[in-house]
Amino acid sequence: MRNKIVAGNWKMNTTPVEGVALVSEVLDAVKDMELNHKKVVFGVPAVSITSVASIIGDIANVHVASQNISSYDSGAYTGEISATMLEASGATMAIIGHSERREYFGESNQVLATKVDKALGRRITPIYCCGEVLEERKNNTFQTVIKTQVEEGLFHLSMEEMAKVVIAYEPVWAIGTGETASPEQAQEVHAFIRSLVSAKYGNEVADNLSILYGGSMKPSNASELISMVDIDGGLVGGASLNASDFVEIIKAM
Ligand code: 13P
């Protein structure tokens, strides 16, 4: 049985003190929830990883994720943060290849493939993001775009490695816009991604793969999206910065 996952991506928001307050409020509200086969993830700014990890402690199925990871191991790479450093700070997951990193920081599928390797080289689960821009949706090339992102970023992995990966489908036109992919549109892409993984790695890996939807997920649409057969949770931006909204989305999984 594959895991359902609700992951917040705070992006460049919150100080460490604000972050600890937000996580504490969320955890307090979900502490009695049964999290069997369900995970709650906080994708926090790197400077908050240590303090958020210490609030979470050893609560099962609750994780801290970084929002990026260096493609280098160590050395003269000013400003970079390595997988080893992230792991030592308490991160157990990493968001890799978010469209904002692809667009504003020029991260290619090839660089992202290396970042995935670095995460898996430590005990960090990659949440590998893919998704098309509006023009690609409109001109109906989105499946080709997503196929290339998934193949070039992930398909060098062994079967054992692929079994550890989480994928997030985030249509760029739905991020921060208030516009959401319809459950049917998202389901179609999620099923497509699962079929790609199945063709390469077989049914078992594909069936166990958690594929999250991201793009204006909020309390009012979360349960409908997550109820689709191939949508295993959400990668939540704006709504994850509000404790009660994020809690509602967690409860919808
Ligand atoms: P919003 O939920 O704010 O649209 O952001 C989605 C996202 O980019 C999560 O990674």
PDB file of C-alpha atoms and ligand atoms in Angstrom:
ATOM      1  CA  MET A   1       0.000   0.000   0.000  1.00  0.00           C
ATOM      2  CA  ARG A   2       1.489   3.314  -1.014  1.00  0.00           C
ATOM      3  CA  ASN A   3       1.790   6.249   1.363  1.00  0.00           C
ATOM      4  CA  LYS A   4      -0.394   9.277   1.250  1.00  0.00           C
ATOM      5  CA  ILE A   5       1.620  12.427   1.840  1.00  0.00           C
ATOM      6  CA  VAL A   6       0.726  16.035   2.498  1.00  0.00           C
ATOM      7  CA  ALA A   7       3.826  18.199   2.180  1.00  0.00           C
ATOM      8  CA  GLY A   8       4.003  21.911   2.779  1.00  0.00           C
ATOM      9  CA  ASN A   9       6.404  23.977   0.704  1.00  0.00           C
ATOM     10  CA  TRP A  10       6.902  27.210   2.567  1.00  0.00           C
ATOM     11  CA  LYS A  11       9.172  28.614  -0.162  1.00  0.00           C
ATOM     12  CA  MET A  12      11.048  31.753   0.996  1.00  0.00           C
ATOM     13  CA  ASN A  13       8.702  32.547   3.868  1.00  0.00           C
ATOM     14  CA  THR A  14       9.021  32.478   7.669  1.00  0.00           C
ATOM     15  CA  THR A  15      11.922  33.011  10.040  1.00  0.00           C
ATOM     16  CA  PRO A  16      13.013  30.084  12.232  1.00  0.00           C
ATOM     17  CA  VAL A  17      10.964  31.439  15.153  1.00  0.00           C
ATOM     18  CA  GLU A  18       7.854  31.777  12.975  1.00  0.00           C
ATOM     19  CA  GLY A  19       8.492  28.350  11.525  1.00  0.00           C
ATOM     20  CA  VAL A  20       8.651  26.670  14.915  1.00  0.00           C
ATOM     21  CA  ALA A  21       5.384  28.355  15.902  1.00  0.00           C
ATOM     22  CA  LEU A  22       3.675  27.199  12.702  1.00  0.00           C
ATOM     23  CA  VAL A  23       4.858  23.597  13.034  1.00  0.00           C
ATOM     24  CA  SER A  24       3.902  23.481  16.715  1.00  0.00           C
ATOM     25  CA  GLU A  25       0.393  24.668  15.907  1.00  0.00           C
ATOM     26  CA  VAL A  26      -0.035  22.106  13.124  1.00  0.00           C
ATOM     27  CA  LEU A  27       1.348  19.225  15.180  1.00  0.00           C
ATOM     28  CA  ASP A  28      -0.845  20.122  18.110  1.00  0.00           C
ATOM     29  CA  ALA A  29      -3.921  19.925  15.873  1.00  0.00           C
ATOM     30  CA  VAL A  30      -3.012  16.577  14.279  1.00  0.00           C
ATOM     31  CA  LYS A  31      -1.479  14.821  17.282  1.00  0.00           C
ATOM     32  CA  ASP A  32      -4.400  12.447  17.701  1.00  0.00           C
ATOM     33  CA  MET A  33      -4.623  11.621  14.005  1.00  0.00           C
ATOM     34  CA  GLU A  34      -3.711   8.077  12.954  1.00  0.00           C
ATOM     35  CA  LEU A  35      -0.820   8.487  10.503  1.00  0.00           C
ATOM     36  CA  ASN A  36      -0.521   4.889   9.307  1.00  0.00           C
ATOM     37  CA  HIS A  37       0.542   5.012   5.670  1.00  0.00           C
ATOM     38  CA  LYS A  38       0.228   8.785   5.855  1.00  0.00           C
ATOM     39  CA  LYS A  39       3.010  11.327   6.103  1.00  0.00           C
ATOM     40  CA  VAL A  40       3.081  14.995   6.988  1.00  0.00           C
ATOM     41  CA  VAL A  41       6.041  16.934   5.618  1.00  0.00           C
ATOM     42  CA  PHE A  42       7.230  20.464   6.297  1.00  0.00           C
ATOM     43  CA  GLY A  43       9.339  21.847   3.427  1.00  0.00           C
ATOM     44  CA  VAL A  44      11.036  24.680   5.246  1.00  0.00           C
ATOM     45  CA  PRO A  45      13.787  27.212   4.479  1.00  0.00           C
ATOM     46  CA  ALA A  46      17.213  25.679   5.150  1.00  0.00           C
ATOM     47  CA  VAL A  47      17.866  27.947   8.123  1.00  0.00           C
ATOM     48  CA  SER A  48      14.803  26.479   9.889  1.00  0.00           C
ATOM     49  CA  ILE A  49      15.552  22.785   9.350  1.00  0.00           C
ATOM     50  CA  THR A  50      17.354  22.248  12.649  1.00  0.00           C
ATOM     51  CA  SER A  51      14.809  24.005  14.833  1.00  0.00           C
ATOM     52  CA  VAL A  52      11.813  22.440  13.083  1.00  0.00           C
ATOM     53  CA  ALA A  53      13.434  18.988  13.275  1.00  0.00           C
ATOM     54  CA  SER A  54      13.897  19.384  17.007  1.00  0.00           C
ATOM     55  CA  ILE A  55      10.211  20.265  17.474  1.00  0.00           C
ATOM     56  CA  ILE A  56       9.215  17.176  15.500  1.00  0.00           C
ATOM     57  CA  GLY A  57      11.642  14.964  17.407  1.00  0.00           C
ATOM     58  CA  ASP A  58      10.813  11.323  16.819  1.00  0.00           C
ATOM     59  CA  ILE A  59       7.123  11.703  15.952  1.00  0.00           C
ATOM     60  CA  ALA A  60       6.468   8.934  13.440  1.00  0.00           C
ATOM     61  CA  ASN A  61       5.520   9.864   9.876  1.00  0.00           C
ATOM     62  CA  VAL A  62       6.305  13.557  10.276  1.00  0.00           C
ATOM     63  CA  HIS A  63       9.257  14.841   8.262  1.00  0.00           C
ATOM     64  CA  VAL A  64      11.275  17.950   7.557  1.00  0.00           C
ATOM     65  CA  ALA A  65      12.215  18.558   3.928  1.00  0.00           C
ATOM     66  CA  SER A  66      14.694  20.957   2.422  1.00  0.00           C
ATOM     67  CA  GLN A  67      13.576  22.878  -0.663  1.00  0.00           C
ATOM     68  CA  ASN A  68      16.782  22.257  -2.563  1.00  0.00           C
ATOM     69  CA  ILE A  69      19.994  20.263  -2.275  1.00  0.00           C
ATOM     70  CA  SER A  70      23.428  20.834  -3.740  1.00  0.00           C
ATOM     71  CA  SER A  71      24.600  18.743  -6.660  1.00  0.00           C
ATOM     72  CA  TYR A  72      28.078  18.858  -5.091  1.00  0.00           C
ATOM     73  CA  ASP A  73      29.379  17.000  -2.048  1.00  0.00           C
ATOM     74  CA  SER A  74      31.567  19.641  -0.385  1.00  0.00           C
ATOM     75  CA  GLY A  75      34.169  22.292  -1.068  1.00  0.00           C
ATOM     76  CA  ALA A  76      34.366  25.695  -2.712  1.00  0.00           C
ATOM     77  CA  TYR A  77      30.713  26.166  -3.669  1.00  0.00           C
ATOM     78  CA  THR A  78      29.731  29.355  -1.870  1.00  0.00           C
ATOM     79  CA  GLY A  79      26.137  29.380  -0.714  1.00  0.00           C
ATOM     80  CA  GLU A  80      25.472  25.711  -1.388  1.00  0.00           C
ATOM     81  CA  ILE A  81      24.172  23.204   1.163  1.00  0.00           C
ATOM     82  CA  SER A  82      25.139  19.570   0.757  1.00  0.00           C
ATOM     83  CA  ALA A  83      23.091  16.441   1.316  1.00  0.00           C
ATOM     84  CA  THR A  84      25.352  15.536   4.239  1.00  0.00           C
ATOM     85  CA  MET A  85      24.689  18.907   5.895  1.00  0.00           C
ATOM     86  CA  LEU A  86      20.945  18.627   5.335  1.00  0.00           C
ATOM     87  CA  GLU A  87      20.828  15.125   6.751  1.00  0.00           C
ATOM     88  CA  ALA A  88      22.874  16.200   9.776  1.00  0.00           C
ATOM     89  CA  SER A  89      20.446  19.096  10.324  1.00  0.00           C
ATOM     90  CA  GLY A  90      17.485  16.731  10.449  1.00  0.00           C
ATOM     91  CA  ALA A  91      16.097  16.790   6.915  1.00  0.00           C
ATOM     92  CA  THR A  92      14.761  13.414   5.816  1.00  0.00           C
ATOM     93  CA  MET A  93      13.240  14.595   2.543  1.00  0.00           C
ATOM     94  CA  ALA A  94      14.164  17.164  -0.124  1.00  0.00           C
ATOM     95  CA  ILE A  95      12.029  18.955  -2.701  1.00  0.00           C
ATOM     96  CA  ILE A  96      14.025  18.711  -5.932  1.00  0.00           C
ATOM     97  CA  GLY A  97      13.292  20.371  -9.256  1.00  0.00           C
ATOM     98  CA  HIS A  98      10.508  22.695  -8.208  1.00  0.00           C
ATOM     99  CA  SER A  99       9.437  24.778 -11.207  1.00  0.00           C
ATOM    100  CA  GLU A 100      10.670  27.926  -9.441  1.00  0.00           C
ATOM    101  CA  ARG A 101      14.164  26.414  -9.249  1.00  0.00           C
ATOM    102  CA  ARG A 102      13.932  25.311 -12.856  1.00  0.00           C
ATOM    103  CA  GLU A 103      12.756  28.745 -14.004  1.00  0.00           C
ATOM    104  CA  TYR A 104      14.655  31.222 -11.792  1.00  0.00           C
ATOM    105  CA  PHE A 105      17.831  29.246 -11.103  1.00  0.00           C
ATOM    106  CA  GLY A 106      18.181  27.459 -14.422  1.00  0.00           C
ATOM    107  CA  GLU A 107      18.126  23.935 -13.022  1.00  0.00           C
ATOM    108  CA  SER A 108      18.112  21.434 -15.883  1.00  0.00           C
ATOM    109  CA  ASN A 109      16.907  17.852 -15.754  1.00  0.00           C
ATOM    110  CA  GLN A 110      20.568  16.792 -15.865  1.00  0.00           C
ATOM    111  CA  VAL A 111      21.488  18.847 -12.782  1.00  0.00           C
ATOM    112  CA  LEU A 112      18.348  17.608 -11.047  1.00  0.00           C
ATOM    113  CA  ALA A 113      19.307  13.996 -11.760  1.00  0.00           C
ATOM    114  CA  THR A 114      22.545  14.634  -9.845  1.00  0.00           C
ATOM    115  CA  LYS A 115      20.627  16.258  -6.991  1.00  0.00           C
ATOM    116  CA  VAL A 116      18.371  13.201  -6.784  1.00  0.00           C
ATOM    117  CA  ASP A 117      21.506  11.039  -6.538  1.00  0.00           C
ATOM    118  CA  LYS A 118      22.929  13.206  -3.758  1.00  0.00           C
ATOM    119  CA  ALA A 119      19.720  12.924  -1.742  1.00  0.00           C
ATOM    120  CA  LEU A 120      19.573   9.158  -2.168  1.00  0.00           C
ATOM    121  CA  GLY A 121      23.261   8.954  -1.269  1.00  0.00           C
ATOM    122  CA  ARG A 122      22.263  10.130   2.201  1.00  0.00           C
ATOM    123  CA  ARG A 123      19.024   9.053   3.796  1.00  0.00           C
ATOM    124  CA  ILE A 124      16.985  11.799   2.151  1.00  0.00           C
ATOM    125  CA  THR A 125      13.856  11.030   0.142  1.00  0.00           C
ATOM    126  CA  PRO A 126      13.634  13.134  -3.023  1.00  0.00           C
ATOM    127  CA  ILE A 127      10.297  14.746  -3.830  1.00  0.00           C
ATOM    128  CA  TYR A 128      10.963  15.205  -7.530  1.00  0.00           C
ATOM    129  CA  CYS A 129       8.789  17.873  -9.162  1.00  0.00           C
ATOM    130  CA  CYS A 130       7.590  17.995 -12.739  1.00  0.00           C
ATOM    131  CA  GLY A 131       4.931  19.962 -14.572  1.00  0.00           C
ATOM    132  CA  GLU A 132       4.140  21.915 -17.691  1.00  0.00           C
ATOM    133  CA  VAL A 133       3.729  25.644 -18.284  1.00  0.00           C
ATOM    134  CA  LEU A 134       0.466  27.072 -19.593  1.00  0.00           C
ATOM    135  CA  GLU A 135       1.571  27.172 -23.220  1.00  0.00           C
ATOM    136  CA  GLU A 136       2.489  23.469 -23.110  1.00  0.00           C
ATOM    137  CA  ARG A 137      -0.913  22.672 -21.634  1.00  0.00           C
ATOM    138  CA  LYS A 138      -2.626  24.713 -24.354  1.00  0.00           C
ATOM    139  CA  ASN A 139      -0.660  23.302 -27.271  1.00  0.00           C
ATOM    140  CA  ASN A 140      -1.071  19.787 -25.909  1.00  0.00           C
ATOM    141  CA  THR A 141       2.637  19.018 -25.511  1.00  0.00           C
ATOM    142  CA  PHE A 142       2.383  18.608 -21.741  1.00  0.00           C
ATOM    143  CA  GLN A 143       2.724  14.837 -21.749  1.00  0.00           C
ATOM    144  CA  THR A 144       5.963  15.032 -23.735  1.00  0.00           C
ATOM    145  CA  VAL A 145       7.304  17.700 -21.381  1.00  0.00           C
ATOM    146  CA  ILE A 146       6.471  15.678 -18.281  1.00  0.00           C
ATOM    147  CA  LYS A 147       7.821  12.474 -19.808  1.00  0.00           C
ATOM    148  CA  THR A 148      11.152  14.173 -20.526  1.00  0.00           C
ATOM    149  CA  GLN A 149      11.349  15.659 -17.018  1.00  0.00           C
ATOM    150  CA  VAL A 150      10.636  12.294 -15.401  1.00  0.00           C
ATOM    151  CA  GLU A 151      12.915  10.275 -17.684  1.00  0.00           C
ATOM    152  CA  GLU A 152      15.881  12.646 -17.568  1.00  0.00           C
ATOM    153  CA  GLY A 153      15.629  13.363 -13.855  1.00  0.00           C
ATOM    154  CA  LEU A 154      14.881   9.867 -12.568  1.00  0.00           C
ATOM    155  CA  PHE A 155      15.233   7.050 -15.047  1.00  0.00           C
ATOM    156  CA  HIS A 156      18.960   6.571 -14.467  1.00  0.00           C
ATOM    157  CA  LEU A 157      18.048   5.206 -11.010  1.00  0.00           C
ATOM    158  CA  SER A 158      18.134   1.538 -10.090  1.00  0.00           C
ATOM    159  CA  MET A 159      14.877  -0.126  -9.141  1.00  0.00           C
ATOM    160  CA  GLU A 160      15.799  -0.007  -5.423  1.00  0.00           C
ATOM    161  CA  GLU A 161      16.518   3.718  -5.694  1.00  0.00           C
ATOM    162  CA  MET A 162      13.364   4.472  -7.665  1.00  0.00           C
ATOM    163  CA  ALA A 163      11.337   2.714  -4.979  1.00  0.00           C
ATOM    164  CA  LYS A 164      12.422   5.461  -2.540  1.00  0.00           C
ATOM    165  CA  VAL A 165      11.371   8.423  -4.686  1.00  0.00           C
ATOM    166  CA  VAL A 166       8.243  10.573  -4.395  1.00  0.00           C
ATOM    167  CA  ILE A 167       7.047  12.520  -7.452  1.00  0.00           C
ATOM    168  CA  ALA A 168       5.074  15.751  -7.371  1.00  0.00           C
ATOM    169  CA  TYR A 169       3.096  16.886 -10.398  1.00  0.00           C
ATOM    170  CA  GLU A 170       2.795  20.652 -10.301  1.00  0.00           C
ATOM    171  CA  PRO A 171       1.293  22.296 -13.384  1.00  0.00           C
ATOM    172  CA  VAL A 172       3.108  25.633 -13.415  1.00  0.00           C
ATOM    173  CA  TRP A 173      -0.037  27.482 -14.486  1.00  0.00           C
ATOM    174  CA  ALA A 174      -1.737  26.400 -11.249  1.00  0.00           C
ATOM    175  CA  ILE A 175       1.040  27.460  -8.848  1.00  0.00           C
ATOM    176  CA  GLY A 176       0.167  30.483  -6.760  1.00  0.00           C
ATOM    177  CA  THR A 177      -2.495  31.514  -9.254  1.00  0.00           C
ATOM    178  CA  GLY A 178      -5.591  30.315  -7.436  1.00  0.00           C
ATOM    179  CA  GLU A 179      -6.318  28.258 -10.529  1.00  0.00           C
ATOM    180  CA  THR A 180      -6.265  24.511  -9.867  1.00  0.00           C
ATOM    181  CA  ALA A 181      -6.062  21.646 -12.300  1.00  0.00           C
ATOM    182  CA  SER A 182      -9.404  19.869 -12.214  1.00  0.00           C
ATOM    183  CA  PRO A 183      -9.298  16.508 -10.442  1.00  0.00           C
ATOM    184  CA  GLU A 184      -9.724  14.858 -13.851  1.00  0.00           C
ATOM    185  CA  GLN A 185      -6.876  16.842 -15.430  1.00  0.00           C
ATOM    186  CA  ALA A 186      -4.574  16.020 -12.526  1.00  0.00           C
ATOM    187  CA  GLN A 187      -5.643  12.370 -12.429  1.00  0.00           C
ATOM    188  CA  GLU A 188      -4.878  12.014 -16.140  1.00  0.00           C
ATOM    189  CA  VAL A 189      -1.301  13.227 -15.644  1.00  0.00           C
ATOM    190  CA  HIS A 190      -0.770  11.198 -12.464  1.00  0.00           C
ATOM    191  CA  ALA A 191      -1.916   8.028 -14.233  1.00  0.00           C
ATOM    192  CA  PHE A 192       0.382   8.917 -17.130  1.00  0.00           C
ATOM    193  CA  ILE A 193       3.378   9.345 -14.798  1.00  0.00           C
ATOM    194  CA  ARG A 194       2.580   6.039 -13.092  1.00  0.00           C
ATOM    195  CA  SER A 195       2.393   4.314 -16.487  1.00  0.00           C
ATOM    196  CA  LEU A 196       5.846   5.674 -17.403  1.00  0.00           C
ATOM    197  CA  VAL A 197       7.279   4.331 -14.158  1.00  0.00           C
ATOM    198  CA  SER A 198       5.504   1.023 -14.630  1.00  0.00           C
ATOM    199  CA  ALA A 199       6.903   0.604 -18.146  1.00  0.00           C
ATOM    200  CA  LYS A 200      10.439   1.234 -16.911  1.00  0.00           C
ATOM    201  CA  TYR A 201      10.438  -0.302 -13.416  1.00  0.00           C
ATOM    202  CA  GLY A 202       7.436  -2.642 -13.371  1.00  0.00           C
ATOM    203  CA  ASN A 203       4.067  -2.621 -11.676  1.00  0.00           C
ATOM    204  CA  GLU A 204       5.211  -3.057  -8.112  1.00  0.00           C
ATOM    205  CA  VAL A 205       7.443   0.039  -8.062  1.00  0.00           C
ATOM    206  CA  ALA A 206       4.756   2.036  -9.898  1.00  0.00           C
ATOM    207  CA  ASP A 207       1.965   0.889  -7.576  1.00  0.00           C
ATOM    208  CA  ASN A 208       3.974   1.857  -4.495  1.00  0.00           C
ATOM    209  CA  LEU A 209       5.020   5.263  -5.853  1.00  0.00           C
ATOM    210  CA  SER A 210       3.423   8.255  -4.132  1.00  0.00           C
ATOM    211  CA  ILE A 211       2.541  10.958  -6.656  1.00  0.00           C
ATOM    212  CA  LEU A 212       1.529  14.291  -5.127  1.00  0.00           C
ATOM    213  CA  TYR A 213      -0.426  17.070  -6.780  1.00  0.00           C
ATOM    214  CA  GLY A 214       0.677  20.687  -6.321  1.00  0.00           C
ATOM    215  CA  GLY A 215      -0.898  23.930  -7.503  1.00  0.00           C
ATOM    216  CA  SER A 216      -3.328  25.984  -5.448  1.00  0.00           C
ATOM    217  CA  MET A 217      -4.334  23.062  -3.262  1.00  0.00           C
ATOM    218  CA  LYS A 218      -6.498  24.344  -0.434  1.00  0.00           C
ATOM    219  CA  PRO A 219      -9.041  23.049   2.078  1.00  0.00           C
ATOM    220  CA  SER A 220     -11.882  23.519  -0.415  1.00  0.00           C
ATOM    221  CA  ASN A 221     -10.375  21.315  -3.144  1.00  0.00           C
ATOM    222  CA  ALA A 222      -7.993  18.967  -1.306  1.00  0.00           C
ATOM    223  CA  SER A 223     -10.307  16.050  -0.615  1.00  0.00           C
ATOM    224  CA  GLU A 224     -11.672  15.964  -4.149  1.00  0.00           C
ATOM    225  CA  LEU A 225      -8.157  15.936  -5.605  1.00  0.00           C
ATOM    226  CA  ILE A 226      -6.777  13.392  -3.130  1.00  0.00           C
ATOM    227  CA  SER A 227      -9.762  11.093  -3.690  1.00  0.00           C
ATOM    228  CA  MET A 228      -8.629  10.447  -7.276  1.00  0.00           C
ATOM    229  CA  VAL A 229      -7.062   6.988  -7.610  1.00  0.00           C
ATOM    230  CA  ASP A 230      -3.603   8.133  -8.673  1.00  0.00           C
ATOM    231  CA  ILE A 231      -3.363  11.285  -6.529  1.00  0.00           C
ATOM    232  CA  ASP A 232      -1.616  10.339  -3.309  1.00  0.00           C
ATOM    233  CA  GLY A 233      -1.538  13.694  -1.583  1.00  0.00           C
ATOM    234  CA  GLY A 234      -0.394  17.231  -2.128  1.00  0.00           C
ATOM    235  CA  LEU A 235       2.568  19.554  -2.282  1.00  0.00           C
ATOM    236  CA  VAL A 236       1.041  22.662  -0.815  1.00  0.00           C
ATOM    237  CA  GLY A 237       2.438  26.179  -1.136  1.00  0.00           C
ATOM    238  CA  GLY A 238       0.426  29.146   0.105  1.00  0.00           C
ATOM    239  CA  ALA A 239      -2.065  27.153   2.184  1.00  0.00           C
ATOM    240  CA  SER A 240       0.749  25.468   4.130  1.00  0.00           C
ATOM    241  CA  LEU A 241       1.660  28.819   5.677  1.00  0.00           C
ATOM    242  CA  ASN A 242      -1.660  28.955   7.476  1.00  0.00           C
ATOM    243  CA  ALA A 243      -1.854  26.354  10.248  1.00  0.00           C
ATOM    244  CA  SER A 244      -5.600  25.769  10.126  1.00  0.00           C
ATOM    245  CA  ASP A 245      -5.675  25.495   6.313  1.00  0.00           C
ATOM    246  CA  PHE A 246      -2.760  23.073   6.329  1.00  0.00           C
ATOM    247  CA  VAL A 247      -4.384  20.999   9.075  1.00  0.00           C
ATOM    248  CA  GLU A 248      -7.585  20.766   7.043  1.00  0.00           C
ATOM    249  CA  ILE A 249      -5.628  19.539   4.042  1.00  0.00           C
ATOM    250  CA  ILE A 250      -3.805  16.980   6.207  1.00  0.00           C
ATOM    251  CA  LYS A 251      -7.170  15.757   7.468  1.00  0.00           C
ATOM    252  CA  ALA A 252      -8.409  15.443   3.876  1.00  0.00           C
ATOM    253  CA  MET A 253      -5.836  12.742   3.067  1.00  0.00           C
TER     254      MET A 253
HETATM  255  P1  13P B   1       0.575  27.024  -4.226  1.00  0.00           P
HETATM  256  O1  13P B   1      -0.081  25.968  -3.381  1.00  0.00           O
HETATM  257  O2  13P B   1       0.807  28.307  -3.501  1.00  0.00           O
HETATM  258  O3  13P B   1      -0.094  27.178  -5.547  1.00  0.00           O
HETATM  259  O4  13P B   1       2.067  26.468  -4.542  1.00  0.00           O
HETATM  260  C1  13P B   1       2.193  25.181  -5.002  1.00  0.00           C
HETATM  261  C2  13P B   1       3.626  24.840  -4.967  1.00  0.00           C
HETATM  262  O5  13P B   1       4.418  25.404  -5.695  1.00  0.00           O
HETATM  263  C3  13P B   1       4.066  23.832  -4.002  1.00  0.00           C
HETATM  264  O6  13P B   1       5.367  23.427  -4.249  1.00  0.00           O
END
